[in-house]
mmCIF file of C-alpha atoms in Angstrom:
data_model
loop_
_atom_site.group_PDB
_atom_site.id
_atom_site.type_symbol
_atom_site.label_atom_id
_atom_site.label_comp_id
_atom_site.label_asym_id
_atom_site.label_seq_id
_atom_site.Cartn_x
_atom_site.Cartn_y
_atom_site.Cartn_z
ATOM 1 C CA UNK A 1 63.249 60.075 -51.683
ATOM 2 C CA UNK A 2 63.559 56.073 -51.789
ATOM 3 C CA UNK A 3 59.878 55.057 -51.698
ATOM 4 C CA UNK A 4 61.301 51.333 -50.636
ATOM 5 C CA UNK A 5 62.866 53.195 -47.530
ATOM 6 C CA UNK A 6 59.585 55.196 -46.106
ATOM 7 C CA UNK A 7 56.815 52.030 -46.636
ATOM 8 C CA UNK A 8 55.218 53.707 -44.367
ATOM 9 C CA UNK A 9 54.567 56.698 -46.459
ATOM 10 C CA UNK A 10 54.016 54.011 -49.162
ATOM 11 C CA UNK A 11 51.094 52.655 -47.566
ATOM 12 C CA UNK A 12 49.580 55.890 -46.779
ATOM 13 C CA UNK A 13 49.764 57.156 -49.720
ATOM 14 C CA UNK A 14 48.356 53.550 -51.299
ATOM 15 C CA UNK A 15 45.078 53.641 -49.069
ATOM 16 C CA UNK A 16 44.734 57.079 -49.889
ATOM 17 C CA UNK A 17 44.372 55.924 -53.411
ATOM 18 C CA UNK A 18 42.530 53.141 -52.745
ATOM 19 C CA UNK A 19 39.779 54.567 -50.770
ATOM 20 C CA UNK A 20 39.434 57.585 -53.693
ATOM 21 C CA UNK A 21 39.000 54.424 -55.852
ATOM 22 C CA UNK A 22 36.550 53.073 -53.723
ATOM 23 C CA UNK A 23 34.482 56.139 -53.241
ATOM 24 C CA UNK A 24 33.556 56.204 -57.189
ATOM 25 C CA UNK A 25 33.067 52.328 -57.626
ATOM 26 C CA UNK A 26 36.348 51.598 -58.833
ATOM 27 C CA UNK A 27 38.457 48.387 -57.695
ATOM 28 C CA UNK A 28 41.909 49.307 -55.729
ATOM 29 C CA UNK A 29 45.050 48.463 -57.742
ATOM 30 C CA UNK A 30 46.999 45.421 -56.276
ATOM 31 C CA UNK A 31 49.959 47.441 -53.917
ATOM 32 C CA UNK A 32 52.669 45.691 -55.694
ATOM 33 C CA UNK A 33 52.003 47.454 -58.807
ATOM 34 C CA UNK A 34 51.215 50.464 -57.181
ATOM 35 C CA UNK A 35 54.806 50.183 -55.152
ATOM 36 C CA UNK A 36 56.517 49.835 -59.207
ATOM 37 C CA UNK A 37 54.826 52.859 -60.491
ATOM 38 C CA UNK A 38 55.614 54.732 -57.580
ATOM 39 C CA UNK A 39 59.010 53.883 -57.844
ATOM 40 C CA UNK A 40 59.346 54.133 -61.846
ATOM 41 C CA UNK A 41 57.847 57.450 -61.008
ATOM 42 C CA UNK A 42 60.623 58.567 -58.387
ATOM 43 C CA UNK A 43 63.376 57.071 -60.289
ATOM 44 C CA UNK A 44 61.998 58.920 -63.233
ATOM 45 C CA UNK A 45 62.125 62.666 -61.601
ATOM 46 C CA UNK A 46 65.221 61.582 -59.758
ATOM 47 C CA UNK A 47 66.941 61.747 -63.106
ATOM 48 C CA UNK A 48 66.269 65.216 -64.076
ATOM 49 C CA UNK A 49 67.278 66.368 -60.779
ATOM 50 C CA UNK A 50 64.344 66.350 -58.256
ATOM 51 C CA UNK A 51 65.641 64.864 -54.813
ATOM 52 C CA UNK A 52 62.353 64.457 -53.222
ATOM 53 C CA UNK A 53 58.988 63.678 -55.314
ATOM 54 C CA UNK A 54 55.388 64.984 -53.815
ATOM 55 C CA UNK A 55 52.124 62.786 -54.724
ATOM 56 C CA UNK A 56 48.791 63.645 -54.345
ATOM 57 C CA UNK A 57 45.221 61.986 -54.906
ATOM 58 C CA UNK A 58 42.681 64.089 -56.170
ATOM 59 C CA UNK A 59 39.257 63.662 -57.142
ATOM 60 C CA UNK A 60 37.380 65.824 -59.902
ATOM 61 C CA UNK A 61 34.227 65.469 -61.534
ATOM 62 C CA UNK A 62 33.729 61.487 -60.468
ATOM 63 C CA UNK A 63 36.992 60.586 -61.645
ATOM 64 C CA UNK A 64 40.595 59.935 -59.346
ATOM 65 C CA UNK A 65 43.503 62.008 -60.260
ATOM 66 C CA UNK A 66 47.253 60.993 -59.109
ATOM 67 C CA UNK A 67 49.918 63.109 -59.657
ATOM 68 C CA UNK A 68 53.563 63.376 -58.672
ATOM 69 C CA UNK A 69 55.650 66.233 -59.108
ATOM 70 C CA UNK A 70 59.396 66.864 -57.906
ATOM 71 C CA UNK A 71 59.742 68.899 -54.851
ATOM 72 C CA UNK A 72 62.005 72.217 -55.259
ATOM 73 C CA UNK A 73 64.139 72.612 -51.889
ATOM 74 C CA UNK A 74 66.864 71.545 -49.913
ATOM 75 C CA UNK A 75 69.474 68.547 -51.790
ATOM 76 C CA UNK A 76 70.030 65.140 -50.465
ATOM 77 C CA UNK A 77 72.503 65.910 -47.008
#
């Protein structure tokens, strides 16, 4: 919900990244850049309604895929 808030869940999802990077030769963004885009990307979906925002790291054929999405379900208490 506030990436800012859960750095913890920042992190892992950062090293998740990084190591999907890693695994087909390709150098790890610096975290501070990740951190913006993660929270250009929250801010972004927070806007058109979404009160929580999944990502995921993928890989398909040799290339890293990150995606976020907004997560249907229960609004901010």
């Amino acid at each position: 919900t506030d990436p800012l808030r859960q750095m913890d869940k920042l992190h892992d999802l950062y090293d998740s990244l990084a190591e999907a990077r890693r695994e087909v030769g390709q150098d790890p963004i610096p975290f501070h850049k990740f951190a913006d885009l993660i929270k250009t990307q929250v801010a972004g979906l927070k806007e058109k309604g979404s009160a929580e925002v999944a990502f995921r790291v993928s890989m398909k054929d040799g290339k890293v895929n990150f995606t976020a999405r907004a997560l249907r379900g229960l609004p901010d208490e």
